[in-house]
Coordinates of C-alpha atoms in Angstrom, one line a residue:
Chain A
M1 CA -71.2 -121.3 -18.3
K2 CA -71.2 -121.9 -22.3
H3 CA -71.3 -125.6 -23.9
C4 CA -70.5 -127.1 -27.1
P5 CA -73.3 -128.0 -29.3
K6 CA -71.3 -131.3 -30.5
C7 CA -69.4 -132.7 -27.7
N8 CA -71.5 -130.9 -25.0
R9 CA -68.1 -130.3 -23.2
P10 CA -68.7 -127.0 -20.6
Y11 CA -66.6 -124.0 -21.0
D12 CA -66.6 -120.9 -19.0
D13 CA -68.2 -117.9 -20.5
Q14 CA -65.1 -116.2 -21.9
E15 CA -64.3 -119.1 -24.3
T16 CA -65.8 -118.7 -27.8
F17 CA -65.1 -122.0 -29.6
C18 CA -64.7 -125.5 -28.5
G19 CA -61.1 -126.9 -27.8
I20 CA -61.8 -130.3 -29.2
D21 CA -63.9 -129.9 -32.0
G22 CA -63.8 -126.0 -32.9
A23 CA -67.5 -125.6 -32.8
K24 CA -68.8 -122.3 -31.6
L25 CA -70.1 -122.6 -28.0
A26 CA -73.6 -121.8 -27.1
S27 CA -74.3 -120.4 -24.1
D28 CA -75.7 -122.3 -21.3
A29 CA -77.9 -119.9 -19.3
A30 CA -80.7 -122.1 -19.8
A31 CA -79.3 -124.5 -17.3
A32 CA -80.0 -123.7 -14.0
A33 CA -76.1 -124.0 -13.0
A34 CA -75.2 -121.1 -10.7
P35 CA -72.3 -119.2 -12.0
G36 CA -69.3 -119.9 -9.6
A37 CA -71.1 -123.1 -8.2
P38 CA -68.7 -126.2 -7.7
P39 CA -69.2 -128.3 -10.6
N40 CA -70.1 -131.5 -9.2
T41 CA -73.0 -130.5 -6.8
P42 CA -76.0 -131.6 -8.2
I43 CA -77.1 -128.9 -11.2
K44 CA -81.1 -128.5 -11.0
T45 CA -81.7 -128.3 -14.8
D46 CA -85.2 -127.2 -16.4
A47 CA -84.2 -127.5 -19.9
P48 CA -82.2 -130.5 -21.5
R49 CA -78.4 -129.8 -22.0
V50 CA -78.1 -132.1 -25.0
A51 CA -80.1 -130.7 -28.1
N52 CA -81.7 -133.8 -29.3
A53 CA -82.9 -135.0 -25.6
P54 CA -86.6 -135.3 -24.9
A55 CA -88.0 -132.2 -23.5
A56 CA -88.4 -132.6 -19.5
A57 CA -91.8 -132.4 -18.0
E58 CA -90.4 -131.9 -14.7
P59 CA -87.2 -130.5 -13.6
F60 CA -84.9 -133.5 -12.6
E61 CA -81.3 -133.4 -11.0
R62 CA -78.2 -134.2 -12.3
I63 CA -74.6 -134.5 -11.7
V64 CA -72.3 -133.6 -14.9
C65 CA -68.8 -135.5 -14.7
E66 CA -66.2 -133.2 -15.0
W67 CA -64.0 -135.6 -17.0
C68 CA -66.2 -137.0 -19.9
T69 CA -69.1 -134.7 -19.3
A70 CA -71.8 -137.5 -18.7
Q71 CA -74.7 -136.8 -16.7
N72 CA -75.1 -138.8 -13.6
Q73 CA -78.1 -139.7 -11.3
K74 CA -78.5 -137.7 -8.2
G75 CA -76.5 -139.3 -5.1
A76 CA -74.0 -141.1 -7.3
L77 CA -70.5 -141.0 -6.2
S78 CA -68.6 -141.9 -9.3
C79 CA -69.3 -141.5 -13.2
R80 CA -71.5 -144.2 -14.6
S81 CA -69.3 -143.7 -18.1
C82 CA -65.9 -143.0 -16.9
G83 CA -65.5 -144.0 -13.2
A84 CA -64.2 -140.6 -12.0
P85 CA -65.2 -139.7 -8.4
L86 CA -68.2 -137.3 -8.7
D87 CA -67.7 -135.8 -5.2
V88 CA -64.1 -134.5 -5.8
R89 CA -63.2 -131.3 -7.9
N90 CA -61.1 -131.5 -10.9
L91 CA -57.5 -130.6 -9.9
V92 CA -56.1 -128.1 -12.6
S93 CA -52.8 -126.6 -12.4
E94 CA -52.2 -123.1 -12.7
S95 CA -50.9 -123.9 -16.2
G96 CA -54.0 -125.6 -17.1
W97 CA -53.2 -129.1 -17.0
R98 CA -55.9 -131.2 -15.6
E99 CA -55.0 -134.5 -13.6
A100 CA -56.8 -137.4 -14.9
P101 CA -59.2 -138.4 -12.4
R102 CA -57.9 -140.8 -9.7
I103 CA -60.7 -143.8 -10.1
R104 CA -61.4 -145.2 -6.8
D105 CA -60.4 -148.8 -6.3
M106 CA -63.4 -151.3 -7.1
T107 CA -65.3 -148.6 -9.3
E108 CA -67.6 -149.7 -11.7
I109 CA -67.8 -148.4 -15.3
H110 CA -70.5 -149.1 -18.0
F111 CA -70.5 -149.6 -21.5
G112 CA -72.9 -151.1 -24.0
I113 CA -74.7 -154.0 -21.8
S114 CA -70.8 -154.8 -20.1
T115 CA -69.3 -153.5 -17.0
C116 CA -65.7 -152.9 -16.4
Q117 CA -64.4 -152.7 -12.6
V118 CA -61.4 -151.1 -11.8
E119 CA -59.3 -152.8 -9.2
G120 CA -56.4 -151.7 -7.4
E121 CA -54.6 -148.5 -7.7
I122 CA -50.5 -148.7 -8.1
V123 CA -51.1 -150.7 -11.1
P124 CA -54.8 -150.9 -11.7
V125 CA -56.5 -153.9 -13.3
A126 CA -59.6 -153.5 -15.8
E127 CA -61.9 -156.7 -15.0
I128 CA -64.3 -156.5 -17.9
N129 CA -67.6 -158.4 -17.6
L130 CA -68.7 -158.7 -21.0
G131 CA -72.3 -159.0 -21.9
Q132 CA -73.8 -161.0 -24.7
G133 CA -72.8 -159.5 -28.1
D134 CA -70.4 -157.0 -26.7
A135 CA -66.6 -157.4 -27.4
V136 CA -63.3 -155.6 -26.5
F137 CA -60.1 -155.8 -28.3
F138 CA -56.4 -155.5 -27.0
E139 CA -53.0 -156.3 -27.4
H140 CA -52.4 -159.6 -26.1
H141 CA -49.4 -159.1 -23.8
V142 CA -51.5 -156.9 -21.6
M143 CA -54.2 -159.8 -20.7
L144 CA -54.0 -160.6 -16.8
W145 CA -56.8 -163.3 -16.7
K146 CA -59.9 -164.5 -18.1
D147 CA -62.7 -167.3 -17.7
D148 CA -61.9 -170.4 -19.3
D149 CA -65.0 -170.2 -21.6
T150 CA -64.7 -166.6 -22.6
P151 CA -64.4 -166.8 -26.8
M152 CA -61.8 -165.1 -28.2
S153 CA -60.5 -164.4 -31.8
V154 CA -58.1 -161.9 -33.2
M155 CA -59.0 -158.9 -35.6
P156 CA -58.1 -159.1 -39.4
L157 CA -55.3 -155.9 -39.6
Q158 CA -54.3 -154.2 -43.0
G159 CA -50.7 -153.4 -43.4
G160 CA -49.4 -156.4 -41.5
V161 CA -45.9 -156.1 -42.7
K162 CA -45.5 -152.5 -42.2
R163 CA -46.8 -153.1 -38.7
A164 CA -44.5 -155.9 -37.9
L165 CA -41.5 -153.6 -39.1
A166 CA -42.5 -150.7 -37.3
G167 CA -42.6 -152.9 -34.1
M168 CA -46.1 -152.7 -34.0
P169 CA -48.4 -155.7 -32.6
F170 CA -49.3 -157.6 -35.7
I171 CA -52.2 -159.2 -34.1
I172 CA -54.9 -157.5 -32.0
S173 CA -57.2 -160.1 -30.0
I174 CA -60.7 -159.7 -29.3
A175 CA -62.6 -161.2 -26.3
H176 CA -66.1 -161.7 -26.8
G177 CA -69.1 -162.0 -24.6
P178 CA -70.5 -163.3 -22.4
G179 CA -67.5 -163.8 -20.0
R180 CA -64.9 -162.2 -17.7
I181 CA -61.3 -160.9 -18.7
A182 CA -59.2 -158.8 -17.1
F183 CA -56.1 -156.3 -18.1
S184 CA -53.2 -154.7 -16.9
R185 CA -49.8 -153.4 -17.8
D186 CA -46.4 -153.6 -16.3
A187 CA -45.7 -150.2 -14.8
T188 CA -47.0 -148.2 -11.8
G189 CA -49.8 -145.7 -13.4
E190 CA -53.1 -144.7 -14.1
L191 CA -55.8 -145.7 -16.2
V192 CA -57.4 -143.5 -18.1
V193 CA -60.8 -143.9 -19.2
L194 CA -61.9 -142.2 -22.0
P195 CA -65.5 -142.6 -23.3
L196 CA -65.7 -141.6 -27.1
H197 CA -68.7 -140.2 -28.3
P198 CA -69.9 -140.5 -32.1
G199 CA -67.6 -138.9 -34.5
M200 CA -64.6 -138.6 -32.3
E201 CA -61.1 -139.5 -33.5
L202 CA -58.3 -139.8 -30.9
D203 CA -54.9 -140.7 -31.6
V204 CA -53.0 -142.9 -29.0
R205 CA -49.2 -143.5 -28.5
E206 CA -48.3 -147.0 -29.9
H207 CA -48.6 -149.7 -27.0
A208 CA -50.3 -147.4 -24.6
F209 CA -54.2 -148.5 -25.3
L210 CA -55.1 -151.3 -22.8
L211 CA -58.7 -152.1 -24.3
C212 CA -61.0 -150.8 -26.4
S213 CA -64.9 -151.7 -26.7
H214 CA -66.2 -152.9 -30.4
Q215 CA -68.1 -150.1 -31.1
I216 CA -64.6 -148.2 -32.1
N217 CA -63.1 -148.5 -35.1
Y218 CA -59.3 -149.2 -34.7
S219 CA -56.9 -148.2 -37.5
Y220 CA -53.2 -146.8 -37.3
L221 CA -51.7 -143.6 -38.6
R222 CA -48.4 -143.4 -40.4
I223 CA -46.6 -140.2 -38.9
K224 CA -45.4 -138.1 -41.4
G225 CA -41.9 -136.4 -41.9
L226 CA -38.8 -138.4 -41.4
R227 CA -37.8 -136.2 -38.3
N228 CA -40.9 -136.9 -36.4
I229 CA -40.6 -140.6 -37.2
L230 CA -36.7 -140.7 -36.2
F231 CA -37.0 -138.5 -33.0
G232 CA -40.7 -138.0 -32.0
G233 CA -40.7 -140.9 -29.5
Q234 CA -43.5 -142.5 -31.3
G235 CA -41.8 -144.7 -33.9
M236 CA -43.5 -144.8 -37.4
F237 CA -47.2 -145.7 -36.3
M238 CA -49.7 -144.2 -33.7
D239 CA -53.0 -145.9 -33.1
R240 CA -55.9 -144.1 -34.2
F241 CA -59.5 -144.6 -32.9
V242 CA -62.6 -143.4 -34.4
T243 CA -66.1 -144.1 -33.2
S244 CA -68.9 -144.0 -36.1
N245 CA -72.8 -143.9 -35.0
E246 CA -72.4 -145.3 -31.5
P247 CA -70.2 -144.3 -28.1
G248 CA -67.6 -146.7 -27.1
L249 CA -65.2 -146.9 -24.7
L250 CA -61.1 -146.6 -24.7
L251 CA -59.0 -147.5 -22.0
L252 CA -55.3 -146.1 -21.7
H253 CA -52.5 -146.9 -19.3
G254 CA -50.4 -143.9 -18.5
Y255 CA -47.4 -144.6 -16.6
G256 CA -46.9 -142.3 -13.7
D257 CA -49.3 -139.8 -13.4
V258 CA -51.4 -138.8 -16.2
F259 CA -52.8 -134.7 -17.0
E260 CA -54.4 -133.4 -20.1
R261 CA -54.8 -130.3 -21.3
V262 CA -56.9 -128.4 -24.1
L263 CA -55.4 -126.4 -26.6
R264 CA -57.3 -123.6 -28.3
P265 CA -57.0 -123.1 -32.3
G266 CA -53.0 -122.4 -32.8
E267 CA -52.2 -122.5 -29.6
S268 CA -48.6 -124.2 -29.3
L269 CA -47.0 -126.4 -26.4
I270 CA -43.8 -128.2 -26.2
I271 CA -43.6 -131.5 -24.6
E272 CA -40.7 -134.3 -24.3
P273 CA -41.7 -136.9 -27.2
G274 CA -41.7 -139.6 -24.4
A275 CA -44.5 -138.2 -22.4
F276 CA -47.0 -138.1 -25.2
L277 CA -49.9 -140.0 -24.4
Y278 CA -52.9 -139.0 -26.5
K279 CA -54.5 -136.2 -28.6
D280 CA -57.4 -135.3 -30.3
S281 CA -56.8 -135.7 -34.4
T282 CA -57.3 -132.1 -34.5
V283 CA -54.1 -131.6 -32.6
T284 CA -50.7 -131.6 -35.2
M285 CA -47.5 -132.8 -33.5
N286 CA -44.0 -131.6 -35.2
V287 CA -40.8 -132.5 -33.9
E288 CA -38.2 -129.7 -33.2
S289 CA -34.7 -130.0 -32.4
Q290 CA -32.2 -128.1 -30.0
K291 CA -28.6 -128.3 -30.0
L292 CA -27.1 -128.0 -26.7
T293 CA -23.4 -127.3 -27.3
T294 CA -20.7 -127.4 -24.8
G295 CA -17.9 -126.2 -26.9
F296 CA -14.8 -128.5 -27.4
F297 CA -17.1 -131.6 -26.2
G298 CA -19.8 -131.0 -29.1
G299 CA -22.6 -131.4 -26.8
T300 CA -25.7 -132.9 -27.3
G301 CA -29.3 -132.6 -29.1
M302 CA -32.6 -132.3 -27.4
N303 CA -35.7 -133.1 -29.8
L304 CA -39.1 -131.6 -28.7
A305 CA -42.6 -132.1 -29.9
R306 CA -44.7 -129.1 -30.7
M307 CA -48.4 -129.5 -29.9
T308 CA -50.7 -127.2 -31.8
G309 CA -54.4 -127.0 -31.3
P310 CA -57.2 -127.2 -31.0
G311 CA -57.9 -130.2 -29.2
R312 CA -57.2 -132.2 -26.2
V313 CA -53.3 -133.3 -25.5
G314 CA -52.4 -136.1 -22.7
I315 CA -49.1 -136.9 -21.2
Q316 CA -47.6 -139.2 -18.7
S317 CA -45.3 -138.3 -16.0
M318 CA -42.9 -141.1 -16.2
Y319 CA -42.0 -140.9 -19.8
V320 CA -39.9 -143.0 -21.9
H321 CA -36.6 -140.9 -22.6
H322 CA -35.3 -141.1 -25.8
T323 CA -31.6 -140.7 -26.3
T324 CA -30.7 -138.1 -29.0
D325 CA -27.2 -137.9 -28.8
Chain B
M1 CA -46.7 -112.6 12.8
P2 CA -45.5 -115.9 12.0
T3 CA -47.7 -118.7 13.9
H4 CA -46.2 -121.8 12.2
T5 CA -42.8 -123.3 11.9
C6 CA -42.6 -126.1 9.3
S7 CA -41.4 -129.3 10.8
W8 CA -39.3 -130.2 7.4
C9 CA -37.8 -126.9 6.3
G10 CA -37.9 -124.5 9.2
H11 CA -39.7 -121.9 7.3
K12 CA -42.1 -119.4 9.2
S13 CA -45.0 -118.6 8.0
D14 CA -48.5 -117.4 9.2
G15 CA -50.3 -120.6 9.1
T16 CA -53.1 -119.4 7.1
T17 CA -52.2 -121.4 3.9
V18 CA -52.8 -125.1 3.5
S19 CA -49.0 -125.8 2.5
C20 CA -45.8 -124.5 3.8
P21 CA -44.9 -121.6 0.7
A22 CA -41.0 -122.8 1.1
C23 CA -41.5 -126.8 0.5
G24 CA -44.8 -127.7 0.1
A25 CA -45.2 -129.6 3.2
T26 CA -48.9 -129.7 4.6
I27 CA -49.4 -127.4 7.3
D28 CA -51.5 -129.6 9.8
A29 CA -49.3 -132.8 8.6
R30 CA -48.1 -135.0 11.6
N31 CA -44.5 -135.6 11.2
V32 CA -44.1 -139.6 11.1
V33 CA -40.8 -141.0 12.5
T34 CA -40.1 -144.4 12.9
E35 CA -39.1 -145.6 16.3
S36 CA -35.6 -146.0 14.9
G37 CA -35.5 -142.2 14.3
W38 CA -36.2 -142.1 10.4
S39 CA -38.6 -139.4 9.5
E40 CA -40.8 -139.6 6.4
L41 CA -41.2 -136.8 4.1
P42 CA -44.0 -134.8 5.4
G43 CA -47.5 -135.3 3.4
R44 CA -47.9 -133.0 0.4
K45 CA -51.2 -132.0 -1.1
D46 CA -51.8 -132.6 -5.0
M47 CA -51.2 -129.2 -6.3
A48 CA -49.1 -127.9 -3.5
K49 CA -47.5 -124.6 -4.4
L50 CA -44.4 -123.1 -3.2
Q51 CA -42.6 -120.2 -4.0
F52 CA -38.9 -118.9 -4.9
G53 CA -37.9 -115.5 -5.7
D54 CA -41.0 -113.9 -7.7
S55 CA -41.6 -117.4 -9.1
F56 CA -43.9 -120.3 -8.0
C57 CA -43.6 -124.0 -8.3
Q58 CA -46.5 -126.4 -8.2
I59 CA -46.1 -130.5 -7.4
E60 CA -48.7 -132.1 -9.5
G61 CA -49.4 -136.0 -9.1
N62 CA -48.6 -138.5 -6.5
Y63 CA -47.0 -141.6 -8.7
V64 CA -44.2 -139.7 -10.3
P65 CA -44.7 -136.2 -9.4
V66 CA -44.3 -133.3 -11.9
A67 CA -42.7 -130.0 -10.6
D68 CA -44.3 -127.5 -12.8
M69 CA -42.7 -124.0 -12.5
N70 CA -44.1 -120.6 -13.2
L71 CA -40.8 -118.5 -13.6
A72 CA -40.8 -114.9 -13.4
G73 CA -38.9 -112.7 -15.8
Q74 CA -35.6 -112.4 -13.7
D75 CA -35.5 -116.0 -12.5
W76 CA -33.9 -118.8 -13.8
V77 CA -33.6 -122.7 -13.1
Y78 CA -31.0 -125.6 -14.5
F79 CA -31.5 -128.9 -14.9
A80 CA -30.5 -132.1 -16.3
H81 CA -31.8 -131.9 -19.9
H82 CA -33.7 -135.2 -19.8
V83 CA -35.9 -134.4 -16.7
L84 CA -37.6 -131.9 -19.2
L85 CA -41.3 -132.8 -19.4
W86 CA -43.1 -129.8 -21.3
K87 CA -42.6 -126.2 -21.5
D88 CA -44.5 -123.1 -23.0
P89 CA -42.7 -122.5 -26.3
Q90 CA -41.5 -118.8 -25.3
V91 CA -39.1 -120.2 -22.5
N92 CA -35.6 -120.2 -23.8
I93 CA -33.5 -123.0 -23.1
T94 CA -29.4 -122.6 -23.0
T95 CA -26.3 -124.7 -21.9
M96 CA -24.9 -124.1 -18.6
G97 CA -21.2 -123.9 -18.4
L98 CA -19.6 -127.3 -16.1
K99 CA -15.8 -127.3 -15.1
G100 CA -14.2 -130.7 -15.3
A101 CA -16.0 -132.1 -18.5
W102 CA -13.5 -134.7 -18.9
K103 CA -13.8 -136.2 -15.7
R104 CA -17.7 -136.0 -16.0
L105 CA -17.5 -137.5 -19.4
L106 CA -15.5 -140.3 -18.0
A107 CA -17.5 -140.9 -14.8
G108 CA -20.8 -141.0 -16.8
M109 CA -21.9 -137.9 -15.3
P110 CA -24.4 -135.5 -17.5
L111 CA -21.9 -133.3 -19.5
V112 CA -24.7 -130.9 -20.2
M113 CA -26.6 -128.7 -17.7
T114 CA -29.4 -127.0 -19.4
Q115 CA -30.9 -123.7 -17.8
A116 CA -34.5 -122.1 -18.5
A117 CA -35.6 -118.4 -18.1
G118 CA -38.7 -117.0 -17.3
P119 CA -41.2 -115.5 -17.9
G120 CA -42.9 -118.6 -18.7
H121 CA -44.1 -122.2 -17.7
I122 CA -41.8 -125.2 -17.5
A123 CA -42.1 -128.4 -15.9
F124 CA -40.1 -131.5 -14.6
S125 CA -40.3 -135.3 -13.8
R126 CA -38.2 -138.5 -13.5
D127 CA -38.8 -141.9 -14.7
A128 CA -39.7 -144.0 -11.8
P129 CA -42.3 -143.8 -9.0
G130 CA -41.2 -141.7 -6.0
E131 CA -41.4 -138.5 -4.1
M132 CA -40.4 -135.1 -5.0
I133 CA -38.1 -133.7 -2.3
A134 CA -38.1 -129.8 -1.6
L135 CA -35.0 -128.6 -0.1
P136 CA -35.0 -124.9 0.7
L137 CA -31.5 -123.6 1.1
Q138 CA -30.8 -120.8 3.3
P139 CA -28.0 -118.6 2.4
G140 CA -24.8 -120.4 3.3
Q141 CA -26.0 -123.8 3.6
A142 CA -25.0 -126.6 1.4
V143 CA -26.2 -130.2 0.7
D144 CA -24.5 -133.2 -1.0
V145 CA -26.5 -135.2 -3.5
R146 CA -25.5 -138.5 -5.0
E147 CA -25.4 -138.5 -8.8
H148 CA -28.1 -138.4 -10.7
L149 CA -31.0 -137.6 -8.5
F150 CA -30.8 -134.1 -8.6
L151 CA -34.1 -132.7 -10.8
V152 CA -34.0 -129.1 -10.7
A153 CA -32.4 -126.1 -8.7
T154 CA -33.0 -122.1 -8.9
G155 CA -30.2 -119.8 -10.2
N156 CA -29.3 -118.9 -7.1
V157 CA -27.9 -122.2 -5.9
T158 CA -24.6 -123.0 -7.4
Y159 CA -23.8 -126.5 -8.5
D160 CA -20.5 -128.2 -7.8
W161 CA -19.0 -131.5 -7.6
F162 CA -16.5 -133.7 -5.8
Q163 CA -14.9 -137.0 -5.7
S164 CA -16.7 -139.4 -3.5
N165 CA -13.4 -141.3 -2.7
I166 CA -15.7 -144.4 -1.7
W167 CA -14.2 -147.3 -3.9
F168 CA -12.7 -150.9 -3.9
T169 CA -10.7 -153.0 -6.5
T170 CA -11.4 -156.3 -7.8
R171 CA -8.9 -158.3 -9.8
N172 CA -9.7 -160.4 -12.7
G173 CA -6.5 -162.2 -14.1
N174 CA -4.2 -159.2 -14.7
E175 CA -7.3 -156.9 -15.1
T176 CA -8.0 -154.7 -12.2
E177 CA -11.8 -153.3 -11.9
T178 CA -12.4 -150.3 -9.6
H179 CA -15.9 -150.4 -8.2
Y180 CA -17.7 -147.0 -7.0
P181 CA -20.5 -147.9 -4.9
I182 CA -22.2 -144.3 -4.8
G183 CA -20.5 -143.1 -8.1
M184 CA -17.3 -141.5 -8.5
F185 CA -18.6 -138.2 -7.8
M186 CA -21.2 -136.5 -5.6
D187 CA -23.2 -133.3 -6.8
R188 CA -23.2 -130.1 -4.1
F189 CA -25.6 -127.5 -4.2
Y190 CA -24.8 -124.4 -2.1
A191 CA -26.7 -121.1 -1.7
P192 CA -23.9 -118.7 -1.1
N193 CA -25.8 -115.3 -0.7
A194 CA -29.7 -115.6 -0.8
P195 CA -32.4 -118.6 -0.2
G196 CA -32.7 -121.3 -3.0
L197 CA -34.6 -124.3 -3.8
L198 CA -33.5 -127.5 -4.7
L199 CA -35.6 -130.4 -5.9
L200 CA -34.8 -133.9 -5.9
H201 CA -36.4 -137.0 -6.8
S202 CA -36.5 -140.1 -4.7
A203 CA -37.2 -143.6 -5.9
G204 CA -39.6 -144.9 -3.7
N205 CA -40.0 -143.5 -0.4
A206 CA -37.4 -140.9 1.1
F207 CA -36.4 -141.0 4.7
V208 CA -34.6 -138.6 6.6
R209 CA -32.8 -139.2 9.6
S210 CA -30.3 -136.6 11.8
L211 CA -27.3 -138.2 13.3
Q212 CA -25.8 -136.9 16.8
P213 CA -21.9 -135.8 16.6
N214 CA -20.1 -138.9 16.1
Q215 CA -23.2 -141.3 15.9
T216 CA -22.8 -143.6 13.1
I217 CA -24.9 -145.7 11.0
L218 CA -24.7 -148.2 7.8
V219 CA -27.0 -147.8 4.6
K220 CA -27.1 -149.2 1.3
P221 CA -24.6 -147.4 -0.7
T222 CA -27.2 -147.0 -3.7
S223 CA -30.0 -146.0 -1.1
L224 CA -28.2 -142.7 -0.3
L225 CA -30.2 -139.8 -1.5
F226 CA -28.5 -136.7 0.1
K227 CA -26.7 -135.7 3.4
D228 CA -25.3 -132.2 4.9
P229 CA -21.8 -131.6 3.8
S230 CA -20.8 -132.2 7.6
V231 CA -21.6 -136.0 7.5
Q232 CA -18.7 -137.8 6.8
M233 CA -19.0 -141.2 4.8
Q234 CA -16.4 -144.5 4.5
L235 CA -16.8 -147.8 3.0
H236 CA -17.7 -150.7 5.6
I237 CA -17.2 -154.6 4.7
E238 CA -19.0 -157.0 6.8
R239 CA -18.3 -160.6 6.7
P240 CA -20.8 -163.3 7.5
A241 CA -20.1 -166.2 9.9
G242 CA -20.8 -169.7 8.8
T243 CA -20.5 -169.3 4.9
W244 CA -18.4 -170.7 2.5
S245 CA -16.2 -168.0 1.0
S246 CA -15.2 -169.5 -2.4
W247 CA -19.0 -168.7 -3.6
R248 CA -18.1 -165.9 -6.2
S249 CA -21.2 -165.0 -6.9
W250 CA -21.9 -163.5 -3.6
G251 CA -18.1 -162.5 -2.5
N252 CA -19.1 -163.9 0.9
R253 CA -19.2 -160.0 2.2
Y254 CA -21.6 -157.1 2.7
L255 CA -21.0 -153.9 1.4
W256 CA -22.1 -150.8 3.1
L257 CA -22.0 -147.1 3.3
R258 CA -20.9 -146.0 6.9
L259 CA -21.8 -142.6 7.7
Y260 CA -20.8 -140.5 10.6
G261 CA -22.8 -137.6 12.2
P262 CA -23.6 -134.6 12.4
G263 CA -26.1 -133.9 10.1
R264 CA -28.8 -134.9 8.0
V265 CA -28.8 -138.2 5.7
A266 CA -31.6 -139.3 3.7
V267 CA -32.1 -142.5 2.0
Q268 CA -34.4 -143.8 -0.7
S269 CA -36.6 -147.0 -0.4
A270 CA -36.2 -148.1 -4.0
Y271 CA -32.4 -148.3 -4.8
T272 CA -30.8 -150.1 -7.4
H273 CA -28.5 -152.8 -7.5
M274 CA -25.4 -152.1 -6.6
E275 CA -22.6 -153.5 -8.8
D276 CA -20.3 -156.0 -7.1
N277 CA -19.1 -159.0 -9.1
G278 CA -17.9 -161.0 -6.0
R279 CA -14.1 -161.3 -6.7
N280 CA -11.8 -160.9 -4.1
I281 CA -11.2 -157.0 -3.0
T282 CA -7.9 -156.2 -3.7
G283 CA -7.7 -152.4 -2.3
H284 CA -10.2 -149.9 -1.3
S285 CA -10.6 -146.6 0.0
G286 CA -10.7 -146.0 4.1
A287 CA -13.0 -148.9 5.3
T288 CA -13.8 -150.5 8.6
E289 CA -14.4 -154.1 8.4
Q290 CA -16.2 -156.6 10.7
R291 CA -16.1 -160.5 10.7
W292 CA -18.5 -162.5 12.4
G293 CA -17.9 -165.9 13.8

């Protein structure tokens, strides 16, 4: 096994570079994880996996989450950082797509001094118990319920006119702790829990984010190229989430099932633009058109998005189909 | 030596795999049948894999399943272009010729059918929560599918369509409106020489039932998924007792699709709203009628 010295994501021995940040992978020989051992079995580590972690005086057992790579205490059934079941192996298709973990009903996730409980499975609800000093921001139409005394404010946003013209939310709301507030969207799907480490940048399809913790900076990215805007299925903007010095939590709601794939540098993939859910900012997206002719009847056009690595790409299976005739 | 016969598709396998290699049904799953005789689709494990020709299809996800095909060099599939989810860059997509383009255009059916040839990966999904139905077709076997429900078929399955001949007319002043409760056309898929694979997507859950010769059943027209060609169809109009017939918004009637055996019929639980303006029916295709009270 190897791991990335920046994001600590594990890789197979034949990989050379991290698919997320392009860093050269370090050999994981010091870790006692035996080759071929099931990744979710407790890993007995004599040496710390994180470069700046204090040296361990004694061997200790940790379970590494396959989804977010966070380390969890022995015996834990779900990841403390992302809620992924720890006793279930990653489901990866032969083509390399990894299913987003199906979070068990009532799973609790921790961020800052707050918790998020995921409730339900068909249209899951994220119920946040905010601690003092913590906050989450969100688009106001995803609010399901809140405690009467949970304080609320709005986030000042730049480019309000542009956002209004582009159909993006003009107002981002903030809920402050202490208090409880819950969120859900309007269709069958999955909650995608993405703990973001310092220095990460993630681009998300507009209106797909459910909530985000206050440690993460929110901005938007104007999509370049007229063709990308008109036929890319994203509109004019994408949401961009950037961490600064502290880790934070980002929750998305994907319609249908959600799959993720890590592209190597220069590796490309063609996707239906309506299926795009999120990508690392290192992944480029360009629209390509294909004409499908039927002779006398003219035919139709197909616009597909070419995603080029390095980095992660997330898609949803119940996509928004955009008419391209 | 085959030791297992799939309860869904009848494929014989050695039973050592988790899933049926022809349709992906879980080998050890119990057949779930209602007391009235409807069978649920057999359980399918996430990432179940099935084989057709030298190619493979992996079915991924539970809510809106994805058919991820790994096409071998000589294999190809065809599909309506709007179900494409992703593909490898080297998989080439071209147009497949269809006859009767004018009629298809007028009927709102897809005018363009697209095909993709191997080698490479290509994946498909639809836009509603539901189930993936794998229908392996044996040589000489055909199946009729309601329009817009087909996801993808292998190249050795032929595609044709026929007029459903299920219609009724209503009059609004001088205008006559013609309604097609199951659509103007139905798709027919046929495997003439070699086994083929047809994948459908049902909205909600899918249920299948085998009708005996001359056995009949009434189903909501928009719930029909597929049927064997031997199953005949007819409109059925039912008028309940004790209602005031001038309630135009409803029309004082139930419209059903009557299906006659022998053969399989399948319905989906999340059907679309059926178009009916409630006006008096002035004409219809062959139909039976029932008045209560």
